[in-house]
Amino acid sequence: MKTLKWTGARGNEIELRARCEIKLVNKKVDLDGHIIVLDEKQQQVDANLELWVDGKLVDSCRDINFWRTIDIDNGLKKIWG
């Protein structure tokens, strides 16, 4: 797990905790209950991003496609995801 900490504009302690594991696994196809394992590989993602403010869990997101910071007014950034 990786952690990033900083003090926010309002003086609050902000912490991001991220865990991400991506594996290549054989693709499986379900044919009406018969599972077929193919030679084709696909990504299997196990991840979680948590936002903590002043020691309290505010939000979390398991989809790495939404892990972003976006620009908002006055040059500030917002955590999206």
Coordinates of N, CA and C in Angstrom, one line a residue:
M1 N 0.9 -1.2 0.0 CA 0.0 0.0 0.0 C 0.9 1.2 0.0
K2 N 0.5 2.2 -0.8 CA 1.2 3.5 -0.9 C 0.4 4.6 -0.3
T3 N 1.0 5.5 0.4 CA 0.3 6.6 1.1 C 0.9 7.9 0.7
L4 N 0.0 8.9 0.5 CA 0.4 10.3 0.2 C -0.3 11.2 1.2
K5 N 0.4 12.0 1.9 CA -0.2 12.9 2.9 C 0.2 14.3 2.7
W6 N -0.7 15.2 3.0 CA -0.5 16.7 2.9 C -1.5 17.4 3.7
T7 N -1.2 18.7 3.9 CA -2.1 19.6 4.6 C -2.9 20.4 3.6
G8 N -4.2 20.3 3.7 CA -5.1 21.0 2.8 C -5.1 22.5 3.0
A9 N -5.8 23.2 2.1 CA -5.9 24.7 2.1 C -6.6 25.2 3.4
R10 N -7.4 24.4 4.0 CA -8.1 24.7 5.2 C -7.4 24.2 6.5
G11 N -6.2 23.7 6.3 CA -5.5 23.2 7.5 C -5.8 21.8 7.9
N12 N -6.6 21.1 7.1 CA -6.9 19.7 7.5 C -5.9 18.8 6.9
E13 N -5.7 17.6 7.6 CA -4.7 16.6 7.2 C -5.4 15.7 6.2
I14 N -4.9 15.6 5.0 CA -5.4 14.8 3.9 C -4.5 13.6 3.6
E15 N -5.0 12.4 3.4 CA -4.2 11.3 3.2 C -4.9 10.4 2.1
L16 N -4.2 10.0 1.1 CA -4.6 9.1 0.1 C -3.9 7.8 0.3
R17 N -4.6 6.7 0.4 CA -4.1 5.3 0.6 C -4.5 4.5 -0.7
A18 N -3.5 4.0 -1.4 CA -3.8 3.3 -2.6 C -3.1 1.9 -2.6
R19 N -3.9 1.0 -3.1 CA -3.4 -0.4 -3.3 C -3.9 -0.9 -4.6
C20 N -2.9 -1.4 -5.4 CA -3.3 -1.8 -6.8 C -2.5 -3.0 -7.2
E21 N -3.1 -4.1 -7.6 CA -2.4 -5.3 -8.1 C -3.1 -5.7 -9.4
I22 N -2.3 -5.8 -10.4 CA -2.8 -6.2 -11.7 C -2.1 -7.5 -12.2
K23 N -2.9 -8.5 -12.5 CA -2.4 -9.8 -12.9 C -2.9 -10.1 -14.3
L24 N -2.1 -10.8 -15.1 CA -2.5 -11.4 -16.4 C -3.0 -12.8 -16.1
V25 N -4.2 -13.1 -16.4 CA -4.8 -14.4 -16.2 C -5.5 -14.9 -17.5
N26 N -5.6 -16.2 -17.5 CA -6.3 -16.8 -18.7 C -7.8 -16.4 -18.7
K27 N -8.3 -16.0 -19.8 CA -9.7 -15.6 -20.0 C -10.6 -16.8 -19.8
K28 N -11.7 -16.6 -19.1 CA -12.7 -17.7 -19.0 C -14.0 -17.3 -19.6
V29 N -14.6 -18.3 -20.3 CA -15.9 -18.1 -20.9 C -16.9 -19.1 -20.3
D30 N -18.1 -18.5 -20.0 CA -19.1 -19.3 -19.4 C -20.1 -19.7 -20.5
L31 N -20.2 -21.0 -20.8 CA -21.1 -21.5 -21.8 C -22.3 -22.2 -21.1
D32 N -23.3 -21.5 -20.7 CA -24.4 -22.1 -19.9 C -23.9 -23.0 -18.8
G33 N -23.0 -22.5 -18.0 CA -22.6 -23.3 -16.8 C -21.3 -24.1 -17.1
H34 N -20.9 -24.2 -18.3 CA -19.6 -24.9 -18.6 C -18.5 -23.9 -18.8
I35 N -17.6 -23.9 -17.9 CA -16.5 -22.9 -17.9 C -15.4 -23.4 -18.8
I36 N -15.0 -22.6 -19.8 CA -13.9 -22.9 -20.7 C -12.8 -21.9 -20.4
V37 N -11.6 -22.4 -20.2 CA -10.4 -21.5 -20.0 C -9.7 -21.4 -21.3
L38 N -9.5 -20.2 -21.7 CA -8.8 -20.0 -23.0 C -7.4 -19.6 -22.8
D39 N -6.6 -19.7 -23.9 CA -5.2 -19.3 -23.8 C -5.0 -17.8 -23.8
E40 N -6.1 -17.1 -24.2 CA -6.1 -15.6 -24.3 C -5.9 -15.0 -22.9
K41 N -5.1 -14.0 -22.7 CA -4.9 -13.4 -21.4 C -5.7 -12.2 -21.3
Q42 N -6.1 -11.9 -20.0 CA -6.8 -10.6 -19.7 C -6.3 -10.1 -18.4
Q43 N -6.5 -8.8 -18.2 CA -6.1 -8.2 -16.9 C -7.1 -8.5 -15.8
Q44 N -6.6 -8.8 -14.6 CA -7.4 -9.0 -13.4 C -6.9 -7.9 -12.4
V45 N -7.8 -7.0 -12.1 CA -7.4 -5.8 -11.3 C -8.0 -6.0 -9.9
D46 N -7.1 -5.8 -8.9 CA -7.6 -5.8 -7.5 C -7.0 -4.5 -6.9
A47 N -7.9 -3.5 -6.7 CA -7.4 -2.2 -6.3 C -8.3 -1.5 -5.4
N48 N -7.8 -0.5 -4.6 CA -8.6 0.3 -3.8 C -7.9 1.6 -3.5
L49 N -8.6 2.7 -3.6 CA -8.1 4.1 -3.3 C -9.0 4.6 -2.2
E50 N -8.4 5.1 -1.1 CA -9.1 5.7 0.0 C -8.7 7.1 0.3
L51 N -9.7 8.0 0.6 CA -9.4 9.3 0.9 C -9.7 9.5 2.4
W52 N -8.7 9.9 3.2 CA -8.9 10.1 4.6 C -8.7 11.6 4.9
V53 N -9.6 12.2 5.7 CA -9.4 13.6 6.1 C -9.5 13.7 7.6
D54 N -8.5 14.2 8.2 CA -8.4 14.3 9.7 C -8.7 13.0 10.3
G55 N -8.1 11.9 9.8 CA -8.2 10.6 10.4 C -9.5 9.9 10.1
K56 N -10.4 10.4 9.3 CA -11.7 9.8 9.1 C -11.8 9.4 7.6
L57 N -12.2 8.2 7.3 CA -12.4 7.7 5.9 C -13.6 8.5 5.3
V58 N -13.3 9.2 4.2 CA -14.3 10.0 3.6 C -14.9 9.3 2.4
D59 N -14.1 8.6 1.6 CA -14.6 7.9 0.4 C -13.5 6.9 -0.1
S60 N -14.0 6.0 -0.9 CA -13.1 5.0 -1.5 C -13.6 4.7 -2.9
C61 N -12.6 4.2 -3.7 CA -13.0 3.8 -5.1 C -12.1 2.6 -5.5
R62 N -12.7 1.6 -6.1 CA -12.0 0.4 -6.5 C -11.7 0.4 -8.0
D63 N -12.3 1.3 -8.7 CA -12.1 1.3 -10.2 C -10.9 2.3 -10.5
I64 N -9.8 1.7 -11.0 CA -8.6 2.5 -11.2 C -8.8 3.5 -12.4
N65 N -9.8 3.3 -13.2 CA -10.1 4.2 -14.3 C -10.6 5.6 -13.9
F66 N -11.0 5.6 -12.6 CA -11.5 6.9 -12.0 C -10.5 7.6 -11.1
W67 N -9.4 7.1 -11.0 CA -8.4 7.7 -10.1 C -7.7 8.9 -10.8
R68 N -8.2 10.1 -10.5 CA -7.7 11.3 -11.1 C -7.7 12.4 -10.2
T69 N -6.9 13.4 -10.5 CA -7.1 14.8 -9.9 C -7.5 15.7 -11.0
I70 N -8.5 16.5 -10.8 CA -9.0 17.4 -11.8 C -8.8 18.9 -11.3
D71 N -8.6 19.8 -12.3 CA -8.5 21.2 -12.0 C -9.8 21.8 -11.7
I72 N -9.8 22.6 -10.7 CA -11.1 23.4 -10.4 C -10.6 24.9 -10.3
D73 N -11.5 25.8 -9.9 CA -11.2 27.2 -9.9 C -10.0 27.6 -9.1
N74 N -9.4 28.7 -9.4 CA -8.3 29.3 -8.7 C -7.1 28.4 -8.6
G75 N -6.9 27.6 -9.6 CA -5.7 26.7 -9.7 C -5.6 25.6 -8.7
L76 N -6.8 25.3 -8.0 CA -6.8 24.2 -7.1 C -7.2 22.9 -7.8
K77 N -6.9 21.8 -7.1 CA -7.2 20.5 -7.7 C -8.2 19.8 -6.8
K78 N -8.9 18.9 -7.4 CA -9.9 18.1 -6.7 C -9.6 16.6 -7.0
I79 N -9.8 15.8 -6.0 CA -9.7 14.3 -6.2 C -11.0 13.8 -6.8
W80 N -10.9 13.1 -7.9 CA -12.1 12.6 -8.5 C -11.9 11.1 -8.5
G81 N -12.9 10.3 -8.1 CA -12.8 8.9 -8.0 C -13.1 8.4 -6.7

